[in-house]
């Protein structure tokens, strides 16, 4: 029997969640007061979970490495959050959101989880509105929606280009209410260093006070990991600089299976890399694809002239432009899912049509939208026969209202006015669909240890649709975990407080201290970033969008070598018992250096093109256009959940076969 039991409830898909909620164990309010829960992370997933669990009566201890929950990486989310409210009356429904998500993820997600996500999506919006989240509204006062990739409806709720920030302020207020009541104890500037297992169950954590360096022991009856994604394994990504895999990796090493590590989302609209000394990439929100058209020149002469600065893109006529997404995918056009758009951009650039000096950029052009909106606005204002200058002025005004902060950000970074010259964009690492494997209850393979938000292997299969991460994080935190965790904790009502004097806590604390000391004692010659960057180069070149067996095998060996060099030659200034950002970074990079190898192993194992990645061998074999993925082969529809066996290379894979009972497996097409 497989060691993986998804615990998916029986019955028709639309009834599963309701039935499950009716069937599972409950903890009565008086007993909740005697139960402690640790939540690692106060982004949207952790913040929502901590607030809800405390509101229900549990005693919560919340941990974050930032100085405030408000600074979690979730604050960066720009474009919006999906929900099947059908406010636009454009045919949306729970089923459609479910269908789009499963199809968008290349049929690599667990159907029942995705259906539940779609089902609770509407509640999330109501909850956030009640918290005072200032979603954009239309003329009639109803909440407004826009479209994101991979769908034919408008279901994305947004707060200008700051949706994540506004949602996080909502979750933070809900948390603060409970912090004020003493139901949540907030541990800012604390980093979880390990999980503590007692009799095989998660019973606490070891944390480091990042200000004093003190190693602390904290106990609980259950531990929730909501520590975000691991895109920074690539060094360059759109993630916050601090985003890391350590909490997830530590529980993996203690028995939690790690699922689909190689599924990364490569976002198509990011500001291209400028040079070798860059440490961060910047996202241009997908919402821009509502109005921006993506193109490269049709003729190589124009490409060269533009690269050499002899020609401006604005000089090219419509006939001289290749709107390649509109050409290849007429039904979805510029709003194909991210993976499709990214692969198509790479395909054009690999063919030599990239428009910047490095040949790694395509255009995102707002000229048509500016014209369209300018004419519309002139009409509204009763200006008959407006001249071109007036149309431009009015159109730019509308674009500014919609995307002003993003345009400003672009101009500050690139020093070019995107209202006048098309933006240059290129795919970049953005999100990780892989993560800690969990069952329908969000419990990992460690009893009592849960995973929520981007940290779990999530409901997005091989590719997440835009605006669905916020939805999933908040669904997990507000609407799933608060129900499912009680099923497990019902057995703990008589356990009483878990002592941190147990030998398991002391052994884990000693191990953490010894590892930190070992890092400090290396006293080598190279900075932590030196190794991180080297890892990132291998990851992007051999484990990134385009992969082949030879490259992946080499990558595994190279990562192992970088890891060995790191442990011999890293230099960490300062000591352990003080604020030491370099030491923090070293611990995280040490974990990335292990995760990276498992990532490559997973990619090697999956001989498929899927999501943002294409396997060069299979592209040829299947007669697909370069950059197209093989979609619906049922043989491949599985979750690879890796069990740690002493080293990443020795990890053993357990397969969770995916069944598509409620969704027709169609050749995935966006044409
Ligand atoms: C630039 C950008 C824009 C985006 N825009 C959108 C969008 O418009 N719509 C959308 O749906 N998604 C968007 N996403 C994705 C989305 O923002 C994230 O997937 C989501 O916010 C992750 O939330 P989370 O709660 O899971 O994790 P995070 O917000 O990353 O929070 C992680 C938390 O864990 C804590 N933590 C981590 N490790 C430890 C540790 N060891 N010890 C203690 N604490 C720890 C951190 O302190 C933090 O509080 C965007 C992502 C990026 C990068």
XYZ file of C-alpha atoms and ligand atoms in Angstrom:
724
model
C 0.000 0.000 0.000
C 1.210 3.438 -0.820
C 2.363 5.440 2.138
C 0.384 8.341 0.753
C -3.227 8.580 1.730
C -4.799 11.775 0.464
C -7.850 11.174 2.714
C -10.035 12.578 -0.019
C -13.640 12.129 1.099
C -15.977 9.873 -0.835
C -19.024 11.120 -2.702
C -19.772 13.542 -5.516
C -17.176 16.264 -5.823
C -19.573 19.080 -5.092
C -20.610 17.476 -1.787
C -17.205 16.305 -0.558
C -16.264 19.342 1.503
C -19.685 19.749 3.099
C -19.841 16.075 3.934
C -16.302 16.107 5.293
C -17.044 19.073 7.548
C -20.044 17.225 8.887
C -18.117 14.011 9.481
C -14.869 15.146 11.106
C -14.203 15.517 14.822
C -14.728 18.797 16.604
C -13.082 20.282 19.663
C -15.502 22.049 21.957
C -14.859 25.723 22.772
C -13.866 25.043 26.397
C -11.296 22.468 25.325
C -9.798 24.678 22.630
C -8.504 26.916 25.420
C -6.161 24.108 26.497
C -4.670 23.496 23.100
C -1.601 25.245 21.714
C -0.927 25.659 18.013
C 2.275 27.009 16.517
C 1.952 28.831 13.205
C 5.138 29.491 11.255
C 4.597 32.462 8.969
C 2.295 35.430 9.065
C 1.812 36.008 5.356
C -1.670 35.565 3.996
C -1.786 31.836 4.734
C -0.244 31.938 8.209
C -1.815 35.252 9.182
C -5.274 34.037 8.191
C -4.726 30.720 9.986
C -3.412 32.315 13.186
C -6.266 34.833 13.329
C -8.966 32.235 12.641
C -7.601 29.597 15.017
C -7.312 32.155 17.817
C -10.783 33.503 17.076
C -12.041 29.951 17.478
C -10.428 29.720 20.908
C -7.107 27.931 20.397
C -3.936 29.331 21.962
C -1.733 30.377 19.064
C 1.972 31.149 18.912
C 2.831 32.854 15.614
C 6.381 33.195 14.277
C 7.844 35.384 11.550
C 11.371 36.391 10.699
C 10.348 39.933 9.787
C 9.846 42.646 12.380
C 6.106 42.667 11.734
C 3.566 40.334 10.121
C 2.856 43.203 7.753
C 6.182 42.676 6.061
C 5.579 39.092 4.907
C 6.275 38.531 1.235
C 2.496 38.456 0.563
C 2.657 42.235 0.691
C 4.281 42.155 -2.753
C 1.275 40.671 -4.540
C 0.092 43.146 -7.079
C -2.573 41.970 -9.465
C -5.462 40.432 -7.572
C -7.297 37.480 -6.105
C -9.698 35.162 -7.897
C -13.184 34.215 -6.791
C -16.094 32.646 -8.619
C -18.629 35.324 -7.736
C -19.808 35.870 -11.308
C -20.341 39.577 -10.632
C -19.695 40.271 -14.310
C -22.439 37.873 -15.300
C -20.051 36.414 -17.840
C -20.763 32.770 -17.163
C -18.452 32.140 -14.215
C -19.217 29.431 -11.665
C -17.556 27.247 -9.054
C -17.191 24.565 -11.694
C -15.495 26.913 -14.161
C -12.966 28.119 -11.605
C -12.299 24.495 -10.693
C -11.998 23.508 -14.359
C -9.739 26.430 -15.292
C -7.458 25.698 -12.329
C -7.080 21.993 -13.085
C -6.573 22.634 -16.793
C -4.229 25.562 -16.122
C -2.141 23.257 -13.921
C -1.766 20.714 -16.731
C -3.992 18.214 -14.913
C -1.462 17.744 -12.123
C -3.576 18.854 -9.168
C -5.801 16.893 -6.800
C -9.347 17.420 -8.069
C -11.101 17.422 -4.688
C -8.810 20.088 -3.237
C -9.246 22.329 -6.250
C -13.012 22.022 -6.137
C -13.000 23.004 -2.470
C -10.790 25.971 -3.279
C -13.232 27.176 -5.930
C -16.129 26.538 -3.558
C -14.759 28.721 -0.734
C -13.379 31.429 -3.028
C -16.490 33.592 -2.717
C -16.352 33.473 1.102
C -12.826 34.869 1.013
C -13.980 38.024 -0.725
C -16.848 38.491 1.766
C -14.463 37.954 4.668
C -11.967 40.483 3.334
C -14.633 43.085 2.567
C -15.877 42.683 6.147
C -12.321 43.374 7.326
C -12.327 46.575 5.316
C -10.095 45.555 2.420
C -10.568 48.353 -0.141
C -11.201 46.336 -3.301
C -11.687 48.354 -6.478
C -15.333 49.074 -7.260
C -17.098 49.778 -10.517
C -19.313 52.730 -11.344
C -22.351 51.089 -9.755
C -20.513 50.459 -6.477
C -20.100 46.712 -6.931
C -16.703 45.147 -6.572
C -14.856 45.346 -9.867
C -13.122 42.471 -11.647
C -10.468 42.049 -14.273
C -9.121 39.079 -16.214
C -6.020 37.036 -15.652
C -4.394 34.449 -17.875
C -5.905 31.110 -18.800
C -9.544 32.038 -18.341
C -12.349 33.444 -20.454
C -14.120 35.324 -17.649
C -13.328 38.283 -15.371
C -13.064 36.972 -11.827
C -10.063 38.767 -10.390
C -10.769 41.127 -7.485
C -8.095 43.748 -6.944
C -6.998 46.768 -4.995
C -5.080 48.756 -7.606
C -1.635 47.147 -7.946
C -1.435 46.461 -4.195
C -3.859 43.642 -3.624
C -1.498 41.590 -1.464
C -0.744 44.525 0.779
C -4.397 45.319 1.366
C -5.312 41.683 2.012
C -2.375 41.362 4.387
C -3.478 44.429 6.310
C -6.870 42.717 6.666
C -5.320 39.518 8.008
C -2.985 41.547 10.207
C -5.908 43.451 11.752
C -7.636 40.155 12.446
C -4.439 38.871 14.045
C -3.965 42.031 16.065
C -7.405 41.694 17.554
C -6.296 38.322 18.908
C -2.839 39.534 19.921
C -4.608 42.243 21.912
C -6.760 39.630 23.633
C -3.731 37.492 24.466
C -4.931 34.633 22.258
C -2.018 34.988 19.854
C 1.515 35.381 21.143
C 3.471 36.974 18.328
C 7.148 36.142 17.933
C 8.523 38.640 15.424
C 12.174 38.361 14.376
C 12.156 34.678 15.293
C 13.257 32.044 12.833
C 12.097 28.465 13.099
C 15.217 26.313 12.951
C 13.689 22.852 13.346
C 10.561 20.951 14.218
C 10.473 18.768 17.332
C 8.853 15.354 17.133
C 7.701 13.503 20.235
C 6.452 9.944 19.691
C 6.407 10.666 15.981
C 4.101 13.680 16.312
C 4.959 17.340 15.731
C 5.052 18.800 19.234
C 6.996 22.000 18.879
C 9.815 23.897 17.273
C 13.268 25.246 17.932
C 13.481 28.939 17.090
C 16.296 31.454 17.034
C 15.697 34.915 18.399
C 17.274 36.849 15.560
C 18.046 39.897 17.696
C 19.861 38.145 20.538
C 20.771 34.865 18.878
C 19.159 32.915 21.717
C 17.971 29.409 20.820
C 14.441 28.886 22.162
C 12.196 25.833 22.619
C 8.463 26.201 21.987
C 5.892 23.453 22.379
C 2.414 22.944 20.931
C -0.091 20.244 20.097
C 0.181 20.969 16.390
C 2.479 22.933 14.092
C 1.383 24.759 10.945
C 4.021 25.602 8.354
C 2.985 28.614 6.265
C 6.467 29.778 5.374
C 5.962 30.648 1.694
C 7.680 29.463 -1.480
C 11.250 28.622 -2.453
C 11.712 30.448 -5.774
C 14.906 31.959 -4.374
C 16.604 28.616 -4.893
C 17.267 30.203 -8.325
C 18.989 33.167 -6.595
C 17.267 35.557 -8.998
C 13.493 35.618 -8.663
C 10.631 37.998 -8.079
C 10.343 36.756 -4.489
C 11.283 38.864 -1.505
C 14.981 38.576 -0.694
C 14.207 36.796 2.573
C 11.859 34.167 1.125
C 13.375 30.784 1.844
C 12.737 27.079 2.056
C 14.203 26.334 5.470
C 11.075 25.654 7.525
C 9.716 23.386 4.795
C 13.094 21.720 4.297
C 13.597 21.094 8.007
C 10.270 19.299 8.333
C 11.088 17.367 5.151
C 14.247 16.080 6.767
C 12.214 14.999 9.789
C 9.672 13.000 7.767
C 7.391 15.318 5.777
C 7.365 14.350 2.109
C 8.267 17.047 -0.396
C 6.045 17.035 -3.472
C 6.789 18.055 -7.051
C 9.844 20.149 -6.146
C 10.608 20.802 -9.813
C 7.374 22.653 -10.612
C 8.297 26.321 -10.713
C 6.238 29.086 -12.139
C 8.189 31.189 -14.584
C 6.262 34.436 -14.906
C 6.228 35.902 -18.417
C 6.125 39.602 -17.549
C 9.158 40.539 -15.510
C 11.713 43.248 -16.083
C 14.646 41.581 -17.884
C 17.909 40.964 -16.102
C 20.311 43.861 -16.532
C 23.654 42.287 -15.664
C 25.675 40.005 -13.449
C 25.460 42.094 -10.308
C 21.730 41.941 -9.854
C 20.259 40.303 -6.769
C 16.530 40.648 -7.467
C 14.057 40.575 -10.329
C 10.957 42.730 -10.573
C 7.536 41.569 -11.610
C 5.277 43.536 -13.902
C 1.827 42.332 -12.880
C -0.093 39.952 -15.102
C -2.979 42.422 -14.975
C -0.998 44.362 -17.598
C -1.802 41.623 -20.097
C -5.447 42.763 -19.963
C -4.355 45.735 -22.064
C -0.767 45.156 -23.177
C -0.027 43.302 -26.414
C 3.083 41.164 -26.629
C 5.230 41.202 -29.742
C 8.664 40.966 -31.322
C 9.703 42.235 -34.763
C 8.943 39.931 -37.681
C 12.205 40.709 -39.457
C 15.667 40.030 -38.158
C 16.920 43.306 -39.675
C 14.566 45.213 -37.405
C 15.674 43.156 -34.393
C 19.293 44.075 -35.087
C 18.519 47.730 -35.737
C 16.607 47.951 -32.447
C 19.364 46.191 -30.500
C 21.946 48.548 -31.948
C 19.811 51.557 -31.068
C 19.370 52.526 -34.722
C 15.626 52.067 -34.648
C 12.894 52.551 -32.069
C 10.169 49.914 -31.715
C 7.583 52.658 -32.217
C 8.828 53.054 -35.800
C 7.692 49.556 -36.766
C 4.372 49.336 -38.585
C 1.717 46.822 -37.552
C 2.774 44.609 -40.472
C 6.314 44.498 -39.198
C 5.311 43.178 -35.778
C 4.705 39.585 -34.767
C 2.038 39.456 -32.063
C 3.014 35.859 -31.556
C 0.550 35.000 -28.758
C -2.392 36.375 -30.717
C -1.110 34.481 -33.770
C -0.643 31.151 -31.981
C -3.513 31.281 -29.493
C -6.330 33.350 -31.026
C -8.959 32.386 -28.403
C -6.915 33.494 -25.380
C -4.469 35.810 -27.143
C -2.272 37.706 -24.711
C -4.112 36.150 -21.774
C -2.880 32.594 -22.185
C -1.667 31.056 -18.894
C 1.728 32.082 -17.627
C 3.522 28.906 -18.615
C 2.309 29.147 -22.201
C 3.278 32.833 -22.447
C 6.686 32.219 -20.900
C 7.554 29.312 -23.138
C 6.447 31.267 -26.201
C 8.637 34.246 -25.204
C 11.612 31.977 -24.706
C 10.945 30.287 -28.027
C 11.013 33.653 -29.857
C 14.118 34.815 -28.014
C 15.916 31.509 -28.570
C 15.111 31.924 -32.271
C 16.982 35.244 -32.143
C 14.134 37.756 -31.966
C 14.843 39.136 -28.478
C 14.880 42.926 -28.504
C 17.402 43.994 -25.871
C 21.172 43.789 -25.847
C 21.222 40.294 -24.340
C 18.472 39.072 -26.694
C 16.284 38.209 -23.716
C 13.320 40.553 -23.983
C 10.020 40.917 -25.829
C 7.713 43.913 -25.971
C 4.571 44.547 -23.942
C 2.886 47.353 -25.793
C 0.015 49.592 -24.656
C -0.363 51.644 -27.831
C -3.603 49.932 -28.962
C -5.109 50.201 -25.483
C -4.163 53.868 -25.164
C -5.876 54.555 -28.491
C -8.939 52.525 -27.586
C -9.354 54.117 -24.158
C -8.580 57.595 -25.553
C -11.369 57.334 -28.112
C -13.778 55.942 -25.516
C -12.995 58.707 -23.047
C -13.346 61.401 -25.720
C -16.773 59.987 -26.502
C -17.755 60.068 -22.832
C -16.581 63.670 -22.562
C -18.486 64.639 -25.701
C -15.340 65.603 -27.600
C -16.143 65.056 -31.258
C -13.361 64.428 -33.760
C -10.565 64.527 -31.185
C -7.087 64.866 -32.665
C -4.369 62.279 -32.092
C -2.737 64.272 -29.319
C -6.010 64.488 -27.387
C -6.678 60.768 -27.792
C -3.189 60.020 -26.552
C -3.578 62.304 -23.556
C -6.936 60.834 -22.574
C -5.841 57.257 -23.234
C -2.673 57.618 -21.185
C -4.789 59.021 -18.371
C -6.952 55.886 -18.315
C -3.906 53.617 -18.380
C -2.395 55.616 -15.536
C -5.540 55.187 -13.446
C -5.417 51.427 -13.988
C -1.719 50.676 -13.779
C -0.018 53.927 -12.737
C 2.110 52.459 -9.940
C 3.398 49.657 -12.178
C 4.319 52.067 -14.964
C 6.112 54.279 -12.471
C 8.031 51.303 -11.110
C 9.068 50.294 -14.628
C 10.243 53.805 -15.472
C 12.291 54.032 -12.284
C 14.088 50.760 -13.019
C 14.546 50.972 -16.807
C 14.609 54.760 -17.189
C 12.248 54.650 -20.166
C 8.696 55.955 -20.348
C 6.427 52.932 -20.948
C 3.535 55.168 -22.032
C 5.646 56.168 -25.041
C 7.877 53.145 -25.705
C 6.701 49.556 -25.179
C 7.854 47.839 -22.005
C 10.506 45.150 -22.320
C 9.707 41.960 -20.463
C 11.154 38.471 -20.044
C 10.167 35.362 -18.045
C 11.475 35.034 -14.487
C 11.107 32.642 -11.562
C 8.089 33.705 -9.564
C 6.276 30.998 -7.615
C 6.742 27.388 -6.603
C 3.880 24.975 -7.081
C 5.938 22.259 -5.446
C 6.219 22.102 -1.681
C 5.334 20.051 1.321
C 2.961 17.217 0.434
C -0.250 17.304 2.423
C -3.503 15.409 2.479
C -7.028 16.798 2.039
C -6.836 18.063 5.637
C -3.562 19.888 4.838
C -1.698 17.516 7.164
C 1.804 16.512 6.074
C 3.198 13.014 6.490
C 4.229 14.047 10.023
C 1.188 13.663 12.279
C 0.191 17.026 13.717
C 2.268 19.012 11.232
C 0.280 20.974 8.654
C 1.296 22.989 5.600
C -0.592 25.968 4.186
C -0.222 28.549 1.420
C 2.681 28.537 -1.000
C 4.630 26.249 1.351
C 2.439 23.271 0.555
C 2.438 21.547 -2.812
C -0.761 23.356 -3.409
C -3.704 23.092 -5.678
C -2.041 24.405 -8.789
C -0.525 21.305 -10.372
C 2.296 22.175 -12.743
C 1.281 25.787 -13.275
C -0.646 28.256 -11.146
C -3.114 30.576 -12.789
C -2.624 34.243 -11.967
C -4.373 35.578 -8.848
C -4.846 32.080 -7.435
C -2.054 32.114 -4.843
C -3.737 34.697 -2.666
C -6.961 32.746 -3.049
C -5.296 29.500 -1.972
C -3.375 31.014 0.938
C -6.470 32.645 2.354
C -8.637 29.601 1.672
C -6.166 27.427 3.590
C -5.926 29.897 6.457
C -9.476 31.182 6.847
C -11.610 28.310 5.617
C -9.840 24.940 5.500
C -7.372 24.564 8.358
C -9.724 25.934 11.029
C -12.020 22.973 10.290
C -9.567 20.198 9.544
C -7.100 20.782 12.375
C -9.829 20.074 14.938
C -10.203 16.568 13.569
C -6.658 15.811 14.739
C -6.684 17.902 17.915
C -9.846 16.261 19.210
C -7.550 13.488 20.477
C -5.431 15.980 22.398
C -7.961 17.563 24.704
C -6.554 15.722 27.699
C -2.879 15.866 26.761
C -2.110 19.052 28.693
C 0.774 21.394 28.018
C 3.704 19.754 26.281
C 6.876 20.214 28.304
C 9.867 21.742 26.542
C 12.102 19.855 28.991
C 11.521 16.619 27.126
C 14.754 15.082 25.786
C 13.493 15.531 22.212
C 13.473 19.318 22.653
C 16.944 19.357 24.175
C 18.359 17.131 21.442
C 16.850 19.302 18.676
C 18.087 22.509 20.317
C 21.602 21.047 20.603
C 21.583 20.003 16.962
C 20.571 23.513 15.892
C 23.249 25.133 18.055
C 25.921 22.734 16.782
C 25.018 23.418 13.148
C 25.163 27.181 13.630
C 28.514 26.868 15.389
C 29.789 24.674 12.568
C 28.844 27.346 10.037
C 30.570 30.099 12.000
C 33.673 27.970 12.521
C 34.266 27.375 8.806
C 35.856 30.819 8.490
C 36.436 30.314 4.788
C 37.022 32.862 2.057
C 33.739 33.200 0.145
C 30.527 35.012 0.977
C 27.197 33.218 1.288
C 25.963 35.030 -1.818
C 28.869 33.662 -3.823
C 27.530 30.121 -3.346
C 23.907 31.132 -3.714
C 24.646 32.771 -7.045
C 26.533 29.711 -8.277
C 23.589 27.524 -7.327
C 21.228 29.916 -9.115
C 23.244 29.722 -12.324
C 23.078 25.931 -12.376
C 19.384 25.999 -11.527
C 18.466 28.443 -14.285
C 20.734 26.992 -16.983
C 20.109 23.298 -16.390
C 16.990 22.962 -14.237
C 15.028 26.006 -15.459
C 12.610 26.281 -18.353
C 14.426 24.064 -20.819
C 15.713 20.746 -19.495
C 17.288 17.555 -20.723
C 18.497 14.399 -19.012
C 22.175 15.158 -19.529
C 21.895 18.665 -18.114
C 19.864 17.504 -15.127
C 22.340 14.765 -14.281
C 25.165 17.274 -14.501
C 23.190 19.733 -12.379
C 22.805 17.201 -9.571
C 26.554 16.627 -9.471
C 27.350 20.340 -9.726
C 24.963 21.288 -6.923
C 26.466 18.604 -4.711
C 29.903 20.030 -5.410
C 28.813 23.598 -4.630
C 27.310 22.303 -1.386
C 30.557 20.594 -0.413
C 32.539 23.747 -1.245
C 30.094 25.823 0.789
C 30.641 23.730 3.899
C 34.422 24.076 3.450
C 34.848 27.657 2.389
C 31.967 29.918 3.407
C 32.862 32.926 5.535
C 30.403 34.197 8.101
C 31.516 37.289 9.962
C 30.275 37.929 13.504
C 29.079 35.500 16.112
C 26.118 33.374 16.985
C 24.733 35.266 19.962
C 23.942 38.489 18.215
C 22.072 39.913 15.256
C 23.826 38.246 12.350
C 22.120 38.510 8.948
C 24.948 36.658 7.221
C 24.457 33.677 9.534
C 20.704 33.708 8.816
C 21.420 33.739 5.093
C 23.962 30.937 5.426
C 21.426 28.643 7.091
C 18.909 29.297 4.334
C 21.407 28.840 1.512
C 22.624 25.582 3.099
C 19.050 24.327 2.755
C 18.671 25.639 -0.810
C 21.819 23.696 -1.674
C 20.062 20.493 -0.649
C 16.656 21.352 -2.044
C 18.229 22.276 -5.400
C 19.544 18.757 -5.796
C 16.179 17.173 -5.014
C 14.616 19.629 -7.448
C 16.927 18.441 -10.226
C 16.293 14.800 -9.297
C 12.539 15.349 -9.526
C 12.914 17.052 -12.912
C 15.076 14.197 -14.155
C 12.480 11.679 -13.048
C 9.628 13.458 -14.814
C 10.416 12.933 -18.462
C 7.690 15.307 -19.526
C 7.141 18.836 -20.674
C 4.823 20.397 -18.216
C 3.946 23.807 -16.821
C 6.715 26.326 -17.399
C 9.274 23.635 -18.172
C 9.893 21.752 -21.335
C 11.858 18.612 -21.702
C 13.917 18.957 -24.842
C 13.824 15.221 -25.652
C 10.047 14.950 -25.414
C 9.452 18.073 -27.478
C 11.207 16.443 -30.409
C 9.531 13.082 -29.892
C 6.029 14.404 -29.647
C 6.373 16.571 -32.715
C 5.304 19.588 -30.691
C 6.439 23.072 -31.461
C 9.434 23.949 -29.356
C 8.139 25.293 -26.100
C 4.862 23.401 -26.191
C 4.178 20.928 -23.422
C 2.717 17.484 -23.692
C -0.523 17.930 -21.862
C -2.833 15.168 -20.960
C -1.013 11.934 -20.772
C -2.663 10.160 -17.880
C 0.491 8.190 -17.151
C 2.132 11.380 -16.035
C -0.745 12.646 -13.908
C 0.789 12.003 -10.527
C 2.215 13.849 -7.586
C 5.814 12.930 -6.857
C 6.154 13.019 -3.083
C 9.791 12.559 -2.016
C 10.764 10.911 1.236
C 14.066 12.076 2.705
C 16.563 9.277 3.206
C 19.668 10.942 4.558
C 20.569 12.997 1.475
C 18.656 14.635 -1.387
C 20.111 12.232 -3.942
C 18.888 9.250 -1.898
C 15.315 10.517 -1.538
C 12.677 7.957 -2.435
C 9.658 8.884 -4.510
C 6.107 7.909 -3.603
C 3.532 8.462 -6.287
C 0.094 9.828 -5.680
C -1.825 8.876 -8.803
C -4.289 11.555 -9.766
C -7.772 10.669 -10.860
C -9.866 12.914 -13.024
C -13.360 11.718 -12.366
C -15.083 15.026 -12.510
C -13.267 16.749 -15.246
C -12.874 15.619 -18.773
C -9.263 15.139 -19.788
C -9.013 17.176 -22.931
C -6.020 18.026 -25.031
C -5.134 21.239 -23.333
C -5.459 23.948 -25.864
C -5.732 27.676 -25.632
C -6.302 28.104 -29.318
C 5.945 40.189 -6.941
C 4.854 39.181 -6.682
C 3.542 39.492 -6.995
C 2.529 38.566 -6.772
N 1.244 38.896 -7.109
C 0.256 38.004 -6.886
C -1.089 38.325 -7.204
O -1.398 39.408 -7.681
N -2.046 37.407 -6.944
C -1.762 36.182 -6.401
O -2.674 35.397 -6.182
N -0.488 35.876 -6.061
C 0.515 36.743 -6.295
N 1.813 36.407 -5.969
C 2.069 35.171 -5.215
C 1.699 35.392 -3.737
O 2.081 36.682 -3.340
C 2.358 34.388 -2.806
O 2.252 33.104 -3.311
C 1.674 34.409 -1.444
O 1.599 35.718 -0.965
C 2.388 33.519 -0.447
O 1.773 33.676 0.796
P 2.185 32.765 2.034
O 1.369 33.231 3.184
O 2.090 31.347 1.648
O 3.717 33.081 2.270
P 4.513 34.466 2.513
O 3.710 35.667 2.289
O 5.783 34.307 1.740
O 4.832 34.444 4.045
C 5.806 33.602 4.583
C 5.862 33.846 6.064
O 6.649 32.833 6.664
C 7.588 33.402 7.542
N 8.717 32.480 7.597
C 9.328 31.834 6.583
N 10.275 31.010 7.044
C 10.260 31.142 8.386
C 11.004 30.556 9.433
N 11.946 29.629 9.205
N 10.739 30.945 10.696
C 9.780 31.868 10.971
N 9.031 32.435 10.014
C 9.278 32.072 8.740
C 7.881 34.769 6.997
O 8.360 35.596 8.018
C 6.481 35.160 6.496
O 5.747 35.683 7.567
C 2.835 37.319 -6.210
C 4.150 37.008 -5.890
C 5.158 37.914 -6.150
C 6.562 37.524 -5.886
